[in-house]
PDB file of C-alpha atoms in Angstrom:
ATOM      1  CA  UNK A   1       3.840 -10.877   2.284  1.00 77.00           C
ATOM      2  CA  UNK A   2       6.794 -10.797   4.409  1.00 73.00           C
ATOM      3  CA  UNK A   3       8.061 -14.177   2.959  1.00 81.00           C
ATOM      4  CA  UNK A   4       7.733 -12.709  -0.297  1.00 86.00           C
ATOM      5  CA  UNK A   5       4.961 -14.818  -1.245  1.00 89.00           C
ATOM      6  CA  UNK A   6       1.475 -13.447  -1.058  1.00 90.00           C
ATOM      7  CA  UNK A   7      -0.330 -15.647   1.693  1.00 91.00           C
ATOM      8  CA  UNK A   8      -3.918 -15.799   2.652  1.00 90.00           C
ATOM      9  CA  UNK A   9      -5.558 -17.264   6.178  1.00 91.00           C
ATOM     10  CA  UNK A  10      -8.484 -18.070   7.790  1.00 90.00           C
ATOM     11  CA  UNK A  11      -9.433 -18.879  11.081  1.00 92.00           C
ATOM     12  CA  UNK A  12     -10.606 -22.183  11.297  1.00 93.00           C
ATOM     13  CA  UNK A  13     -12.019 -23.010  15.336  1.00 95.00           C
ATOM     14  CA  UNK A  14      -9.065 -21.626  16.532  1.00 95.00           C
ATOM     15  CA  UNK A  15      -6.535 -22.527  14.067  1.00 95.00           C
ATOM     16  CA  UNK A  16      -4.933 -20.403  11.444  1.00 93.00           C
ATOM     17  CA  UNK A  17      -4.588 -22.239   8.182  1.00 93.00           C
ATOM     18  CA  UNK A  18      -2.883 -20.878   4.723  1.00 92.00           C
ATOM     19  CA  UNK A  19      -5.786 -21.699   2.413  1.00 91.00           C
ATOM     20  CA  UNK A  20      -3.360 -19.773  -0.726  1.00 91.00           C
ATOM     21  CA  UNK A  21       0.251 -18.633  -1.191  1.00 90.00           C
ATOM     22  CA  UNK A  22       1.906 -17.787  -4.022  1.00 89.00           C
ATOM     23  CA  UNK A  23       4.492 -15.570  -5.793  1.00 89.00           C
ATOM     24  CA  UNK A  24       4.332 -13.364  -8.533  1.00 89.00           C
ATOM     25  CA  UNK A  25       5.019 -14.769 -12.131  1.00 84.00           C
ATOM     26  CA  UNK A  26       6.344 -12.353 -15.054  1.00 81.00           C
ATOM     27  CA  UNK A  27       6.653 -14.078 -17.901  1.00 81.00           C
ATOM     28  CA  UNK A  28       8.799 -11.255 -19.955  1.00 79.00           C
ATOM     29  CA  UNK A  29      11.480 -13.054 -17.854  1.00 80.00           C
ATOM     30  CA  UNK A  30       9.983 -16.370 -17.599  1.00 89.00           C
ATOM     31  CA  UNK A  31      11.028 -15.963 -13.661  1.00 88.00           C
ATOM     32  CA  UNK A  32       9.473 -15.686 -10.051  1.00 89.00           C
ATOM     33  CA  UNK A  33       9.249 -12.356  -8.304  1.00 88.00           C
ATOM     34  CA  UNK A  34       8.355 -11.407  -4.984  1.00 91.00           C
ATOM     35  CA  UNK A  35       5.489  -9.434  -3.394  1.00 92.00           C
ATOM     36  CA  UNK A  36       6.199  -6.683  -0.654  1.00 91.00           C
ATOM     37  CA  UNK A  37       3.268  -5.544   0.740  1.00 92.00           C
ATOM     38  CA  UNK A  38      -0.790  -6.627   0.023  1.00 93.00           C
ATOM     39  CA  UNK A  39      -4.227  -5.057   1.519  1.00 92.00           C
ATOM     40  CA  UNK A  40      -7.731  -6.381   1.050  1.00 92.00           C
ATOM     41  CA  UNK A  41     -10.535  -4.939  -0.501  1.00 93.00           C
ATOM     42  CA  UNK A  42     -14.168  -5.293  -0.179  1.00 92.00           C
ATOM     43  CA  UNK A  43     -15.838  -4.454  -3.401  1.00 92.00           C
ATOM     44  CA  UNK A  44     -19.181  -4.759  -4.360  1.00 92.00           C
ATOM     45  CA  UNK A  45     -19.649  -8.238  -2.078  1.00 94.00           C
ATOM     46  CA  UNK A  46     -16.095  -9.752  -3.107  1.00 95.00           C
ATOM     47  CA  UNK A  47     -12.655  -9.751  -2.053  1.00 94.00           C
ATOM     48  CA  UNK A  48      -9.997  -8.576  -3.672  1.00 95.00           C
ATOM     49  CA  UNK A  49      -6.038  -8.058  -2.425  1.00 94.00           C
ATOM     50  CA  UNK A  50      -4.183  -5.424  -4.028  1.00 95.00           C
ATOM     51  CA  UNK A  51      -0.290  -6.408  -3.838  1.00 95.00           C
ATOM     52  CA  UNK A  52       2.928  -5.296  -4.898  1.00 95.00           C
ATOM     53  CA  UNK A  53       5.947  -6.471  -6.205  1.00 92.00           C
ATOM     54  CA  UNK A  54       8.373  -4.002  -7.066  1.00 89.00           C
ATOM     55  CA  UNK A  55       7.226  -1.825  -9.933  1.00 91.00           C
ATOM     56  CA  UNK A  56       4.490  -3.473 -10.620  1.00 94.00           C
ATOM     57  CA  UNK A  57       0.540  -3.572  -8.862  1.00 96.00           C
ATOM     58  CA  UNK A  58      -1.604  -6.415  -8.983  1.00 95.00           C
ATOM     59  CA  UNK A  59      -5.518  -6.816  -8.282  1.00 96.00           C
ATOM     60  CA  UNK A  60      -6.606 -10.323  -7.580  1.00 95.00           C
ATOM     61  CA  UNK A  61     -10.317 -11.766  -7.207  1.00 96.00           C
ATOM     62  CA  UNK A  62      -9.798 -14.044  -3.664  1.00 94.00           C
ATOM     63  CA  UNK A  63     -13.541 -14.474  -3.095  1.00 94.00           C
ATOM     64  CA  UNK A  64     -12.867 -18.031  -3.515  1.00 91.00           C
ATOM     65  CA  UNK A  65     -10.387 -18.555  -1.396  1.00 86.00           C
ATOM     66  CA  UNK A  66      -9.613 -22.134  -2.818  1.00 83.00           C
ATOM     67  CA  UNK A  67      -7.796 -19.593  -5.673  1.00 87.00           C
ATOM     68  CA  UNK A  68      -6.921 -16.569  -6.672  1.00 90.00           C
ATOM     69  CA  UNK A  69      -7.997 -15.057 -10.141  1.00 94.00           C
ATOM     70  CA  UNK A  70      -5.663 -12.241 -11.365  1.00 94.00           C
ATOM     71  CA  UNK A  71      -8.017  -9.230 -12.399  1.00 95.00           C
ATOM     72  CA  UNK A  72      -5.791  -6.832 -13.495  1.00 95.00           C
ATOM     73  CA  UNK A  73      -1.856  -5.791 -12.985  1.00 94.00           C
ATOM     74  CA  UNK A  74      -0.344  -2.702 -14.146  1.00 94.00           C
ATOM     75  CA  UNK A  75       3.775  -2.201 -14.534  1.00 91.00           C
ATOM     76  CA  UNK A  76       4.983   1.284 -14.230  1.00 88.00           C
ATOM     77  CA  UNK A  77       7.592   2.504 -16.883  1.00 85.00           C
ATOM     78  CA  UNK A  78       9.089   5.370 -14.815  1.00 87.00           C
ATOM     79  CA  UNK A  79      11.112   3.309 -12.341  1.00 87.00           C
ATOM     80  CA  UNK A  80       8.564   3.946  -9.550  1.00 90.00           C
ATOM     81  CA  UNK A  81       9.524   1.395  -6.941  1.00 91.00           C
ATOM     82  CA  UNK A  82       6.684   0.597  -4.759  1.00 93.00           C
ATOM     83  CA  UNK A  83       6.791   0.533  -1.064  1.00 90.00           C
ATOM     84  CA  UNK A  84       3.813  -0.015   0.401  1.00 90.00           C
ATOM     85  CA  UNK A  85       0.143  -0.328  -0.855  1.00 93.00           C
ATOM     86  CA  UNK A  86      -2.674   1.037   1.493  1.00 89.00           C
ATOM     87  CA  UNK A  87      -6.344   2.298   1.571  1.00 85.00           C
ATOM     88  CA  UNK A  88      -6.146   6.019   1.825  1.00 80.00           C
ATOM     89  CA  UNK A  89      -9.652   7.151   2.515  1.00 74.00           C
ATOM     90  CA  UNK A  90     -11.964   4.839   0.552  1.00 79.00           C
ATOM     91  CA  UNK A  91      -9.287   4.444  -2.615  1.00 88.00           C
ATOM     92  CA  UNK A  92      -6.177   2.224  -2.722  1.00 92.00           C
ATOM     93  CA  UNK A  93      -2.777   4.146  -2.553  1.00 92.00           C
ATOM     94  CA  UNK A  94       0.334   2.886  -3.298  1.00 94.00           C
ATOM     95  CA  UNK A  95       3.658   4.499  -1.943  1.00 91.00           C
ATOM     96  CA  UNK A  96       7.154   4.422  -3.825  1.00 92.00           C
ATOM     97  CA  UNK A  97      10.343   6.561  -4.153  1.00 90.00           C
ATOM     98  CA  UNK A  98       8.457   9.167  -6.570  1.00 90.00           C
ATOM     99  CA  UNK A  99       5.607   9.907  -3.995  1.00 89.00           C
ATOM    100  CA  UNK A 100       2.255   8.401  -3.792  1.00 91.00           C
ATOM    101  CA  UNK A 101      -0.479   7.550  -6.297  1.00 93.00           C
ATOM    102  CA  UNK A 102      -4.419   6.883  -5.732  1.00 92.00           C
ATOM    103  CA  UNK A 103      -6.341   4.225  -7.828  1.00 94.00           C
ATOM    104  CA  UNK A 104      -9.276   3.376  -8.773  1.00 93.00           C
ATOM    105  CA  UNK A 105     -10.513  -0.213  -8.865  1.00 91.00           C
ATOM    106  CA  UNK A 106      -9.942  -0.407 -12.483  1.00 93.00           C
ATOM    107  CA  UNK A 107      -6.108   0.271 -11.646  1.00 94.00           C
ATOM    108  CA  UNK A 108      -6.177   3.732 -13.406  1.00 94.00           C
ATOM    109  CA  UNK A 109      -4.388   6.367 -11.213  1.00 93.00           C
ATOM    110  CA  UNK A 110      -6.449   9.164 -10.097  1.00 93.00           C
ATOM    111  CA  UNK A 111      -4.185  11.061  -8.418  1.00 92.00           C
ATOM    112  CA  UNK A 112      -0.808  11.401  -7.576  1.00 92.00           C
ATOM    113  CA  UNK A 113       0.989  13.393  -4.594  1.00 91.00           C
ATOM    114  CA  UNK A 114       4.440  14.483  -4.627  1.00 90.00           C
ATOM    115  CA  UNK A 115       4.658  13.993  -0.104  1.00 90.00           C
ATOM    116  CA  UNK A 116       8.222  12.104   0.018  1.00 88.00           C
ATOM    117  CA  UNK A 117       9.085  11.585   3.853  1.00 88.00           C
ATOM    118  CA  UNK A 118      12.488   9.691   3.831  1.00 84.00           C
ATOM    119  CA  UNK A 119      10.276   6.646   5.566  1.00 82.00           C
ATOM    120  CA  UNK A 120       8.061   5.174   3.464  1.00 81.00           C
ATOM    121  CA  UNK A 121       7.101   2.923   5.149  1.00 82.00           C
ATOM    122  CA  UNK A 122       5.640   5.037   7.960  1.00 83.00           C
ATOM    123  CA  UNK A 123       3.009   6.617   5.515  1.00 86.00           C
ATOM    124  CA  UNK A 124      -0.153   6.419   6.981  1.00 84.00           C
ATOM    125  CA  UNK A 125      -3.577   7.720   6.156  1.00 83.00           C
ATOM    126  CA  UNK A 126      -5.315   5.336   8.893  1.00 77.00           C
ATOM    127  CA  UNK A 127      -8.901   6.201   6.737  1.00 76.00           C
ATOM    128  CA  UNK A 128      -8.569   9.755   6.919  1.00 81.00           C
ATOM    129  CA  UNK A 129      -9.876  11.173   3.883  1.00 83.00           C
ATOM    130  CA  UNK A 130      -8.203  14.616   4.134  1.00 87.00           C
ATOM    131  CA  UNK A 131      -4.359  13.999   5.744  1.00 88.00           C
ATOM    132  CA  UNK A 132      -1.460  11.666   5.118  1.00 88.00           C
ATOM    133  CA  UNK A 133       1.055  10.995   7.761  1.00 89.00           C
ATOM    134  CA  UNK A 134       4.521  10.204   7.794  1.00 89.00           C
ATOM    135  CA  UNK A 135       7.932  10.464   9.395  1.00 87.00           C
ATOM    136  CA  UNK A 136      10.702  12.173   7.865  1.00 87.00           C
ATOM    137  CA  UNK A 137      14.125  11.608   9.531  1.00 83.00           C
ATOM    138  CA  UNK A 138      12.724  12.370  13.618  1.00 83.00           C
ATOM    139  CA  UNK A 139      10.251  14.944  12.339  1.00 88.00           C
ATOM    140  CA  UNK A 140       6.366  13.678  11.781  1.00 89.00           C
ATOM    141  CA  UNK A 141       4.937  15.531   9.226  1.00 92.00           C
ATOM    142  CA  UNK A 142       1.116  15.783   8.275  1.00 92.00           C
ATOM    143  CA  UNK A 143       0.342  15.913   4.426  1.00 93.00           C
ATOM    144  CA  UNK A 144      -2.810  17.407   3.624  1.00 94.00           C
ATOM    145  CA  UNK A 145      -4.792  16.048   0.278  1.00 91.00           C
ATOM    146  CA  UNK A 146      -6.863  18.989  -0.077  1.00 93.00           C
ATOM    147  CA  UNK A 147      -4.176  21.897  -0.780  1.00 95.00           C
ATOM    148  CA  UNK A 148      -1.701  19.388  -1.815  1.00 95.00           C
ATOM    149  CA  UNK A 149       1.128  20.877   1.386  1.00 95.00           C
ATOM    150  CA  UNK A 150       2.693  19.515   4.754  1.00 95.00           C
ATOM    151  CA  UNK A 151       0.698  21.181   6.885  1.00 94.00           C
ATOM    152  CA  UNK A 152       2.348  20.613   9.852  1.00 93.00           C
ATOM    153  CA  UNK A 153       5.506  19.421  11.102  1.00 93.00           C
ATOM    154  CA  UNK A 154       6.344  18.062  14.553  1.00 89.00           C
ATOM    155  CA  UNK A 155       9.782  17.007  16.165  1.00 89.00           C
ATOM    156  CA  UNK A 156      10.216  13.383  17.738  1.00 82.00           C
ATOM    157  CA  UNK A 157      12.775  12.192  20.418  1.00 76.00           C
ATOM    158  CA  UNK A 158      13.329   8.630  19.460  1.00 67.00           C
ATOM    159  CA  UNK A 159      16.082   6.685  20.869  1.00 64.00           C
ATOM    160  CA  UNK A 160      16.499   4.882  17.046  1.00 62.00           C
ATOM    161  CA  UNK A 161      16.180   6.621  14.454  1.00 59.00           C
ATOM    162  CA  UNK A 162      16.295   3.692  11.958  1.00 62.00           C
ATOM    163  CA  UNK A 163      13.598   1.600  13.045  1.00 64.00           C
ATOM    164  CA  UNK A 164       9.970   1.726  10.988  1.00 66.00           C
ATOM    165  CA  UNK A 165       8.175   3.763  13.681  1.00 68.00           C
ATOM    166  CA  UNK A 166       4.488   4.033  12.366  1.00 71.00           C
ATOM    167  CA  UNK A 167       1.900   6.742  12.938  1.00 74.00           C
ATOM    168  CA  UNK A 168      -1.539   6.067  14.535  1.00 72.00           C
ATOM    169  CA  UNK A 169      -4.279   8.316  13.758  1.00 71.00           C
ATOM    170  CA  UNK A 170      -7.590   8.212  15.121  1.00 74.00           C
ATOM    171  CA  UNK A 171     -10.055   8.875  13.119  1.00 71.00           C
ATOM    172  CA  UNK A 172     -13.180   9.518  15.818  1.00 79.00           C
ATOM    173  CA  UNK A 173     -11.133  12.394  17.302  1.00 79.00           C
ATOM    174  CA  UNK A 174     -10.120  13.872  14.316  1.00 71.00           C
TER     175      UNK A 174
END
């Protein structure tokens, strides 16, 4: 999604080749818009990518991947702007400026988490079920699903501060 078009490849011998791209169309504006982030989803033997552009989340059907059928989208009315969109555990997350929301496939929010680091774009669950990482300014802090606090807090020497540092977690050592 970085060209603000949602683009799909596969590896053909040992080619990449765009088999789809395209953009997001809202027709309340007749206009364009642009998509910011995507992941794919296995569900039930077909694949689906989850993308987002702006306020707004989309779920499309890609199992063909001569097209893409829109399943669902769902705009948000309370000026949450979307960041990123992720797979927290087993659900899909997304991540804006009011905190961070879990979905169902159905696009109905489950549950929503008020963990704000000023880098959203370094929230990370990498499949952990239980903790949510992210940096905040050059502190790392560790989010914890279950009782719903920042469990922990680390400090970070980085040399710049205002690049997108991501956090690894790995999940086999806990």
């Amino acid at each position: 999604t970085n060209t603000d078009s949602l683009e799909i490849f596969k590896l053909t011998g040992s080619d990449l080749v765009r088999v789809l791209k395209f953009k997001p169309f809202d027709p309340t504006y007749n206009k364009y818009g642009s998509f910011s982030d995507a992941r794919l989803s296995e569900e039930n033997g077909r694949l689906y990518v989850y993308a987002i552009s702006e306020f707004t989340i989309y779920k499309y059907d890609i199992s063909d991947l001569a097209s893409a059928k829109l399943e669902k989208k769902v705009k948000n009315t309370y000026w949450d702007w979307y960041y990123r969109i992720d797979k927290f555990g087993n659900r899909i997350a997304t991540v804006g400026n009011k905190g961070m929301k879990i979905w169902d496939t159905d696009l109905n929010t489950l549950d929503s988490y008020s963990f704000k680091p000023s880098n959203r774009y370094s929230v990370r669950s990498n499949s952990s079920e239980q903790f949510i990482f992210g940096i905040d300014g050059s502190n790392l802090q560790i989010f914890d699903r279950w009782t719903r606090n920042i469990t922990k807090e680390f400090s970070l020497d980085y040399s710049n501060l205002d690049t997108n540092h991501k956090v690894y977690y790995d999940l086999i050592r806990n």
